[in-house]
PDB file of C-alpha atoms in Angstrom:
ATOM      1  CA  MET A  18       0.000   0.000   0.000  1.00 91.00           C
ATOM      2  CA  LYS A  19       1.345   3.385  -1.033  1.00 96.00           C
ATOM      3  CA  ILE A  20       0.272   6.464   0.884  1.00 97.00           C
ATOM      4  CA  GLY A  21       0.799  10.189   0.956  1.00 98.00           C
ATOM      5  CA  VAL A  22       1.228  12.178   4.166  1.00 98.00           C
ATOM      6  CA  PHE A  23       0.457  15.889   3.957  1.00 98.00           C
ATOM      7  CA  ASP A  24       1.408  18.557   6.458  1.00 96.00           C
ATOM      8  CA  SER A  25       1.822  22.317   6.438  1.00 94.00           C
ATOM      9  CA  GLY A  26       5.510  21.866   7.247  1.00 92.00           C
ATOM     10  CA  ILE A  27       7.788  19.501   9.133  1.00 93.00           C
ATOM     11  CA  GLY A  28       5.465  18.662  12.040  1.00 93.00           C
ATOM     12  CA  GLY A  29       3.817  15.804  10.158  1.00 95.00           C
ATOM     13  CA  LEU A  30       7.049  13.854  10.446  1.00 96.00           C
ATOM     14  CA  THR A  31       5.865  12.917  13.955  1.00 95.00           C
ATOM     15  CA  VAL A  32       2.966  11.103  12.271  1.00 96.00           C
ATOM     16  CA  VAL A  33       5.341   9.421   9.832  1.00 97.00           C
ATOM     17  CA  LYS A  34       7.392   8.240  12.812  1.00 96.00           C
ATOM     18  CA  SER A  35       4.344   6.481  14.267  1.00 95.00           C
ATOM     19  CA  LEU A  36       3.506   4.916  10.908  1.00 96.00           C
ATOM     20  CA  LEU A  37       7.058   3.608  10.558  1.00 95.00           C
ATOM     21  CA  GLU A  38       7.026   2.152  14.065  1.00 94.00           C
ATOM     22  CA  HIS A  39       4.020   0.030  13.113  1.00 94.00           C
ATOM     23  CA  ASN A  40       5.317  -1.050   9.659  1.00 92.00           C
ATOM     24  CA  LEU A  41       1.943  -0.521   7.986  1.00 92.00           C
ATOM     25  CA  PHE A  42       2.902   0.723   4.523  1.00 95.00           C
ATOM     26  CA  GLU A  43       5.151  -0.255   1.648  1.00 95.00           C
ATOM     27  CA  GLU A  44       5.704   3.307   0.425  1.00 97.00           C
ATOM     28  CA  ILE A  45       5.231   6.712   2.067  1.00 98.00           C
ATOM     29  CA  VAL A  46       5.344   9.985   0.123  1.00 98.00           C
ATOM     30  CA  TYR A  47       5.574  13.016   2.418  1.00 98.00           C
ATOM     31  CA  PHE A  48       4.747  16.537   1.300  1.00 98.00           C
ATOM     32  CA  GLY A  49       5.343  19.515   3.582  1.00 96.00           C
ATOM     33  CA  ASP A  50       4.147  22.922   2.434  1.00 96.00           C
ATOM     34  CA  THR A  51       7.138  24.598   4.028  1.00 94.00           C
ATOM     35  CA  ALA A  52       6.879  27.711   1.860  1.00 95.00           C
ATOM     36  CA  ARG A  53       3.534  28.628   3.434  1.00 94.00           C
ATOM     37  CA  VAL A  54       3.823  27.325   6.986  1.00 89.00           C
ATOM     38  CA  PRO A  55       2.171  27.977   9.414  1.00 89.00           C
ATOM     39  CA  TYR A  56      -1.397  27.204   8.381  1.00 92.00           C
ATOM     40  CA  GLY A  57      -2.684  27.851  11.900  1.00 90.00           C
ATOM     41  CA  ILE A  58      -2.976  31.599  11.331  1.00 91.00           C
ATOM     42  CA  LYS A  59      -4.569  31.360   7.867  1.00 94.00           C
ATOM     43  CA  ASP A  60      -8.272  31.804   7.069  1.00 95.00           C
ATOM     44  CA  LYS A  61     -10.515  28.890   6.076  1.00 96.00           C
ATOM     45  CA  ILE A  62     -10.639  29.692   2.349  1.00 97.00           C
ATOM     46  CA  THR A  63      -6.845  29.844   2.123  1.00 97.00           C
ATOM     47  CA  ILE A  64      -6.437  26.583   4.050  1.00 97.00           C
ATOM     48  CA  ILE A  65      -8.856  24.829   1.701  1.00 98.00           C
ATOM     49  CA  ARG A  66      -7.044  26.180  -1.367  1.00 98.00           C
ATOM     50  CA  TYR A  67      -3.670  24.974  -0.097  1.00 98.00           C
ATOM     51  CA  ALA A  68      -5.150  21.567   0.771  1.00 98.00           C
ATOM     52  CA  ILE A  69      -6.625  21.096  -2.703  1.00 98.00           C
ATOM     53  CA  GLU A  70      -3.270  22.011  -4.240  1.00 98.00           C
ATOM     54  CA  ALA A  71      -1.670  19.286  -2.111  1.00 98.00           C
ATOM     55  CA  VAL A  72      -4.123  16.730  -3.496  1.00 98.00           C
ATOM     56  CA  GLU A  73      -3.182  17.792  -7.023  1.00 98.00           C
ATOM     57  CA  PHE A  74       0.486  17.272  -6.152  1.00 98.00           C
ATOM     58  CA  PHE A  75      -0.198  13.773  -4.839  1.00 98.00           C
ATOM     59  CA  LYS A  76      -1.954  12.779  -8.085  1.00 97.00           C
ATOM     60  CA  ASN A  77       1.533  12.316  -9.547  1.00 97.00           C
ATOM     61  CA  PHE A  78       2.110   9.238  -7.361  1.00 97.00           C
ATOM     62  CA  GLU A  79      -0.909   6.901  -7.803  1.00 96.00           C
ATOM     63  CA  LEU A  80      -1.557   6.663  -4.072  1.00 98.00           C
ATOM     64  CA  ASP A  81      -3.887   4.297  -2.258  1.00 96.00           C
ATOM     65  CA  LEU A  82      -4.534   6.700   0.619  1.00 97.00           C
ATOM     66  CA  ILE A  83      -3.759  10.255   1.773  1.00 98.00           C
ATOM     67  CA  ILE A  84      -3.250  10.965   5.468  1.00 98.00           C
ATOM     68  CA  VAL A  85      -3.652  14.599   6.460  1.00 98.00           C
ATOM     69  CA  ALA A  86      -1.242  15.031   9.354  1.00 97.00           C
ATOM     70  CA  CYS A  87      -2.026  18.720   9.799  1.00 96.00           C
ATOM     71  CA  ASN A  88      -4.755  19.241  12.399  1.00 96.00           C
ATOM     72  CA  THR A  89      -5.724  22.587  10.896  1.00 96.00           C
ATOM     73  CA  VAL A  90      -6.307  21.079   7.451  1.00 97.00           C
ATOM     74  CA  SER A  91      -8.107  18.124   9.036  1.00 97.00           C
ATOM     75  CA  ALA A  92     -10.437  20.573  10.791  1.00 97.00           C
ATOM     76  CA  TYR A  93     -11.249  22.685   7.738  1.00 97.00           C
ATOM     77  CA  ALA A  94     -10.596  20.983   4.415  1.00 97.00           C
ATOM     78  CA  LEU A  95     -11.166  17.208   4.453  1.00 97.00           C
ATOM     79  CA  ASP A  96     -14.456  17.324   2.543  1.00 97.00           C
ATOM     80  CA  GLU A  97     -12.968  19.519  -0.170  1.00 98.00           C
ATOM     81  CA  MET A  98      -9.900  17.295  -0.460  1.00 98.00           C
ATOM     82  CA  ARG A  99     -12.076  14.193  -0.794  1.00 98.00           C
ATOM     83  CA  GLU A 100     -14.060  15.810  -3.590  1.00 98.00           C
ATOM     84  CA  VAL A 101     -10.969  16.177  -5.791  1.00 98.00           C
ATOM     85  CA  SER A 102      -8.915  13.157  -4.669  1.00 98.00           C
ATOM     86  CA  ASP A 103      -8.587   9.870  -6.573  1.00 96.00           C
ATOM     87  CA  CYS A 104      -8.079   7.964  -3.300  1.00 97.00           C
ATOM     88  CA  PRO A 105      -9.456   8.063   0.259  1.00 97.00           C
ATOM     89  CA  VAL A 106      -8.403  10.970   2.482  1.00 98.00           C
ATOM     90  CA  ILE A 107      -8.322  10.696   6.274  1.00 97.00           C
ATOM     91  CA  GLY A 108      -7.384  13.262   8.892  1.00 97.00           C
ATOM     92  CA  VAL A 109      -5.974  13.315  12.385  1.00 97.00           C
ATOM     93  CA  VAL A 110      -8.840  15.141  14.121  1.00 97.00           C
ATOM     94  CA  GLU A 111     -11.358  12.313  13.710  1.00 96.00           C
ATOM     95  CA  ALA A 112      -8.627   9.861  14.724  1.00 96.00           C
ATOM     96  CA  GLY A 113      -7.765  11.956  17.778  1.00 97.00           C
ATOM     97  CA  ILE A 114     -11.385  12.023  18.912  1.00 97.00           C
ATOM     98  CA  LEU A 115     -11.608   8.231  18.556  1.00 96.00           C
ATOM     99  CA  ALA A 116      -8.355   7.741  20.467  1.00 97.00           C
ATOM    100  CA  THR A 117      -9.553  10.023  23.269  1.00 97.00           C
ATOM    101  CA  ALA A 118     -12.861   8.186  23.577  1.00 96.00           C
ATOM    102  CA  ASN A 119     -11.019   4.867  23.749  1.00 96.00           C
ATOM    103  CA  ALA A 120      -8.532   6.116  26.334  1.00 96.00           C
ATOM    104  CA  LEU A 121     -11.041   7.782  28.684  1.00 96.00           C
ATOM    105  CA  LYS A 122     -13.946   5.699  29.959  1.00 93.00           C
ATOM    106  CA  ASP A 123     -15.062   8.397  32.412  1.00 96.00           C
ATOM    107  CA  LYS A 124     -17.159  10.896  30.471  1.00 97.00           C
ATOM    108  CA  THR A 125     -16.592  13.532  33.174  1.00 97.00           C
ATOM    109  CA  SER A 126     -12.830  13.549  32.512  1.00 97.00           C
ATOM    110  CA  ASN A 127     -11.294  16.992  32.144  1.00 97.00           C
ATOM    111  CA  ILE A 128      -9.784  17.222  28.657  1.00 98.00           C
ATOM    112  CA  LEU A 129      -7.390  19.975  27.589  1.00 98.00           C
ATOM    113  CA  ILE A 130      -7.242  20.511  23.817  1.00 98.00           C
ATOM    114  CA  LEU A 131      -4.131  22.238  22.481  1.00 98.00           C
ATOM    115  CA  GLY A 132      -3.737  23.451  18.917  1.00 97.00           C
ATOM    116  CA  THR A 133      -3.128  26.336  16.588  1.00 94.00           C
ATOM    117  CA  LYS A 134      -5.470  29.308  16.561  1.00 95.00           C
ATOM    118  CA  ALA A 135      -7.263  28.007  13.456  1.00 95.00           C
ATOM    119  CA  THR A 136      -7.714  24.491  14.844  1.00 96.00           C
ATOM    120  CA  ILE A 137      -9.083  25.754  18.155  1.00 97.00           C
ATOM    121  CA  ASN A 138     -11.372  28.279  16.440  1.00 97.00           C
ATOM    122  CA  SER A 139     -12.831  25.501  14.279  1.00 97.00           C
ATOM    123  CA  LYS A 140     -14.080  23.743  17.446  1.00 98.00           C
ATOM    124  CA  ALA A 141     -13.648  20.468  15.549  1.00 97.00           C
ATOM    125  CA  TYR A 142     -12.334  18.593  18.568  1.00 98.00           C
ATOM    126  CA  GLU A 143     -14.955  20.039  20.904  1.00 98.00           C
ATOM    127  CA  ILE A 144     -17.832  19.154  18.567  1.00 98.00           C
ATOM    128  CA  GLY A 145     -16.533  15.607  18.100  1.00 98.00           C
ATOM    129  CA  LEU A 146     -15.844  15.024  21.789  1.00 98.00           C
ATOM    130  CA  LYS A 147     -19.252  16.348  22.834  1.00 98.00           C
ATOM    131  CA  ALA A 148     -20.807  13.891  20.382  1.00 98.00           C
ATOM    132  CA  GLU A 149     -18.927  11.156  22.263  1.00 97.00           C
ATOM    133  CA  GLY A 150     -20.390  12.358  25.568  1.00 97.00           C
ATOM    134  CA  PHE A 151     -17.502  14.481  26.877  1.00 98.00           C
ATOM    135  CA  HIS A 152     -18.413  17.963  28.091  1.00 96.00           C
ATOM    136  CA  ASN A 153     -15.664  18.913  30.563  1.00 97.00           C
ATOM    137  CA  LEU A 154     -13.453  20.482  27.906  1.00 98.00           C
ATOM    138  CA  GLN A 155     -10.830  23.216  27.836  1.00 97.00           C
ATOM    139  CA  ALA A 156      -9.482  24.424  24.477  1.00 97.00           C
ATOM    140  CA  LYS A 157      -6.432  26.635  24.197  1.00 97.00           C
ATOM    141  CA  ALA A 158      -4.597  28.032  21.178  1.00 97.00           C
ATOM    142  CA  THR A 159      -0.878  27.533  21.840  1.00 97.00           C
ATOM    143  CA  GLY A 160       0.678  28.685  18.596  1.00 93.00           C
ATOM    144  CA  LEU A 161       3.980  29.720  20.191  1.00 95.00           C
ATOM    145  CA  PHE A 162       4.859  26.046  20.608  1.00 95.00           C
ATOM    146  CA  VAL A 163       5.272  25.703  16.832  1.00 91.00           C
ATOM    147  CA  PRO A 164       8.258  28.060  16.363  1.00 90.00           C
ATOM    148  CA  LEU A 165       9.836  26.729  19.561  1.00 94.00           C
ATOM    149  CA  VAL A 166       9.768  23.197  18.168  1.00 91.00           C
ATOM    150  CA  GLU A 167      11.018  24.463  14.819  1.00 85.00           C
ATOM    151  CA  GLU A 168      13.963  25.928  16.760  1.00 89.00           C
ATOM    152  CA  GLU A 169      14.430  22.534  18.483  1.00 89.00           C
ATOM    153  CA  ILE A 170      13.537  23.927  21.895  1.00 95.00           C
ATOM    154  CA  TYR A 171      11.994  20.873  23.552  1.00 95.00           C
ATOM    155  CA  CYS A 172      12.711  21.776  27.181  1.00 96.00           C
ATOM    156  CA  GLY A 173      14.268  24.512  29.313  1.00 96.00           C
ATOM    157  CA  GLU A 174      13.382  27.918  30.651  1.00 97.00           C
ATOM    158  CA  ILE A 175      11.989  29.410  27.433  1.00 97.00           C
ATOM    159  CA  LEU A 176       9.531  26.547  27.066  1.00 98.00           C
ATOM    160  CA  GLU A 177       8.690  26.622  30.787  1.00 97.00           C
ATOM    161  CA  ALA A 178       7.955  30.348  30.551  1.00 98.00           C
ATOM    162  CA  THR A 179       5.660  29.647  27.597  1.00 98.00           C
ATOM    163  CA  PHE A 180       3.840  26.992  29.634  1.00 98.00           C
ATOM    164  CA  ARG A 181       3.320  29.516  32.437  1.00 97.00           C
ATOM    165  CA  HIS A 182       2.055  32.060  29.913  1.00 97.00           C
ATOM    166  CA  TYR A 183      -0.561  29.664  28.551  1.00 98.00           C
ATOM    167  CA  PHE A 184      -1.469  27.503  31.542  1.00 97.00           C
ATOM    168  CA  SER A 185      -1.256  29.636  34.703  1.00 94.00           C
ATOM    169  CA  GLN A 186      -5.069  29.818  34.841  1.00 92.00           C
ATOM    170  CA  THR A 187      -5.731  26.345  33.418  1.00 94.00           C
ATOM    171  CA  THR A 188      -7.421  23.665  35.507  1.00 91.00           C
ATOM    172  CA  SER A 189      -5.225  20.579  35.687  1.00 91.00           C
ATOM    173  CA  PRO A 190      -6.577  18.116  33.078  1.00 96.00           C
ATOM    174  CA  ASP A 191      -6.936  14.346  33.086  1.00 96.00           C
ATOM    175  CA  ALA A 192      -5.932  14.175  29.423  1.00 97.00           C
ATOM    176  CA  ILE A 193      -4.244  16.487  26.921  1.00 97.00           C
ATOM    177  CA  ILE A 194      -4.923  16.342  23.191  1.00 98.00           C
ATOM    178  CA  LEU A 195      -1.808  17.370  21.272  1.00 97.00           C
ATOM    179  CA  GLY A 196      -3.778  18.957  18.447  1.00 97.00           C
ATOM    180  CA  CYS A 197      -0.763  19.917  16.356  1.00 95.00           C
ATOM    181  CA  THR A 198       1.866  17.582  14.949  1.00 93.00           C
ATOM    182  CA  HIS A 199       4.660  19.706  16.408  1.00 93.00           C
ATOM    183  CA  PHE A 200       3.468  19.172  19.968  1.00 95.00           C
ATOM    184  CA  PRO A 201       4.549  15.528  20.533  1.00 95.00           C
ATOM    185  CA  LEU A 202       8.128  16.795  20.546  1.00 94.00           C
ATOM    186  CA  ILE A 203       7.391  18.681  23.776  1.00 96.00           C
ATOM    187  CA  SER A 204       5.248  15.933  25.308  1.00 95.00           C
ATOM    188  CA  ASP A 205       7.805  15.075  28.001  1.00 95.00           C
ATOM    189  CA  ALA A 206       7.992  18.716  29.054  1.00 96.00           C
ATOM    190  CA  LEU A 207       4.190  18.971  29.126  1.00 96.00           C
ATOM    191  CA  GLN A 208       3.938  15.916  31.347  1.00 94.00           C
ATOM    192  CA  ASN A 209       6.603  17.318  33.646  1.00 94.00           C
ATOM    193  CA  TYR A 210       4.647  20.558  33.891  1.00 95.00           C
ATOM    194  CA  PHE A 211       1.228  19.020  34.573  1.00 93.00           C
ATOM    195  CA  SER A 212       2.344  15.634  36.066  1.00 86.00           C
ATOM    196  CA  LYS A 213       3.370  12.295  34.640  1.00 83.00           C
ATOM    197  CA  ASP A 214      -0.036  10.648  35.072  1.00 87.00           C
ATOM    198  CA  LYS A 215      -1.720  12.791  32.425  1.00 91.00           C
ATOM    199  CA  ILE A 216      -2.921  10.936  29.317  1.00 95.00           C
ATOM    200  CA  LEU A 217      -1.529  12.454  26.131  1.00 96.00           C
ATOM    201  CA  ILE A 218      -3.315  11.975  22.809  1.00 97.00           C
ATOM    202  CA  HIS A 219      -0.723  12.094  20.006  1.00 95.00           C
ATOM    203  CA  SER A 220      -1.882  12.534  16.379  1.00 95.00           C
ATOM    204  CA  GLY A 221       0.554   9.882  15.119  1.00 95.00           C
ATOM    205  CA  ASP A 222      -0.525   7.216  17.585  1.00 95.00           C
ATOM    206  CA  ALA A 223      -4.178   8.183  17.067  1.00 96.00           C
ATOM    207  CA  ILE A 224      -3.978   7.788  13.287  1.00 96.00           C
ATOM    208  CA  VAL A 225      -2.369   4.347  13.665  1.00 95.00           C
ATOM    209  CA  GLU A 226      -5.197   3.304  15.987  1.00 95.00           C
ATOM    210  CA  TYR A 227      -7.734   4.613  13.472  1.00 95.00           C
ATOM    211  CA  LEU A 228      -6.070   2.849  10.560  1.00 95.00           C
ATOM    212  CA  GLU A 229      -5.867  -0.485  12.349  1.00 93.00           C
ATOM    213  CA  LYS A 230      -9.570  -0.247  13.183  1.00 92.00           C
ATOM    214  CA  ASN A 231     -10.706   0.686   9.677  1.00 91.00           C
ATOM    215  CA  PHE A 232      -8.244  -1.106   7.369  1.00 88.00           C
ATOM    216  CA  ASP A 233      -7.031  -4.677   7.123  1.00 86.00           C
ATOM    217  CA  PHE A 234      -3.232  -4.896   7.362  1.00 85.00           C
ATOM    218  CA  ASN A 235      -2.099  -8.425   6.608  1.00 81.00           C
ATOM    219  CA  VAL A 236       1.495  -7.585   5.711  1.00 82.00           C
ATOM    220  CA  LYS A 237       4.133  -5.707   7.699  1.00 87.00           C
ATOM    221  CA  TYR A 238       6.804  -3.686   5.889  1.00 89.00           C
ATOM    222  CA  ASN A 239      10.105  -3.403   7.717  1.00 86.00           C
ATOM    223  CA  ASN A 240      11.857  -1.260   5.118  1.00 89.00           C
ATOM    224  CA  PRO A 241       9.302   0.983   3.440  1.00 92.00           C
ATOM    225  CA  LYS A 242      10.307   3.304   0.645  1.00 95.00           C
ATOM    226  CA  LEU A 243      10.284   6.928   1.813  1.00 97.00           C
ATOM    227  CA  GLU A 244      10.143  10.037  -0.361  1.00 97.00           C
ATOM    228  CA  PHE A 245      10.173  13.583   1.009  1.00 97.00           C
ATOM    229  CA  PHE A 246       8.995  16.684  -0.832  1.00 98.00           C
ATOM    230  CA  ALA A 247       8.633  20.297   0.244  1.00 97.00           C
ATOM    231  CA  SER A 248       7.364  23.468  -1.390  1.00 97.00           C
ATOM    232  CA  GLU A 249      10.496  25.265  -0.170  1.00 96.00           C
ATOM    233  CA  ASN A 250      13.977  24.083   0.858  1.00 94.00           C
ATOM    234  CA  PRO A 251      13.405  20.308   0.554  1.00 95.00           C
ATOM    235  CA  ASP A 252      16.958  19.636   1.741  1.00 95.00           C
ATOM    236  CA  ALA A 253      16.089  21.156   5.120  1.00 93.00           C
ATOM    237  CA  LEU A 254      13.032  18.905   5.386  1.00 94.00           C
ATOM    238  CA  LYS A 255      15.123  15.856   4.526  1.00 94.00           C
ATOM    239  CA  ALA A 256      17.707  16.826   7.135  1.00 93.00           C
ATOM    240  CA  VAL A 257      15.018  17.080   9.817  1.00 92.00           C
ATOM    241  CA  SER A 258      13.524  13.759   8.723  1.00 94.00           C
ATOM    242  CA  LYS A 259      16.865  12.032   9.241  1.00 92.00           C
ATOM    243  CA  LYS A 260      17.122  13.485  12.740  1.00 90.00           C
ATOM    244  CA  TRP A 261      13.535  12.895  13.873  1.00 90.00           C
ATOM    245  CA  LEU A 262      13.021   9.519  12.182  1.00 92.00           C
ATOM    246  CA  ASN A 263      16.525   8.152  12.722  1.00 83.00           C
ATOM    247  CA  ILE A 264      16.897   7.176   9.070  1.00 75.00           C
TER     248      ILE A 264
END
């Protein structure tokens, strides 16, 4: 099975890492729209236009499936992508909601949703979680985490100060949804800030759980073919992929 993974930049590599750990696919084609990152501050019409352009790019590869790693695109543009795609398109928001529902049996659990401004404003996670019976929800736009991760700041005083900026008035949650693919890289720091017993919902792990529920994987691929493309500076993307994916 040959798939495409689409993200607004490099963050989607955290989803690729989860896919590789589970050996689900024979070929993975990654496209990061690095020339126009971040999507989290863009308006809906622009996000949809960029997403459709990504589908057109992927038509060069005869894919069996497209995974939208970007939470913002998953929140705003899945229907439009499906309309123009030659293969199924799935996103991380629906997968994240499923993973949260599976992880939390207590419907009164306090859930903290983190994401970009656009993802939080879409209320996609809140709508989906309320449909699953969860109503004790906090949603917070934490866009400053994205440039910090891009600068490889995964711990330390700058990140701690950013946590205090965002969370000083936040009720301690039972679970935290990492609603941006950059955020798993600061998951250890988040758990240290809130406490180790917090359940973290990671887009990469969530999409694997979703795939294994909805698709039949009879074959495992230990050495999948990987291709990386970017709309700007593809060498930088490839360098990050080697570091994050250990390839």
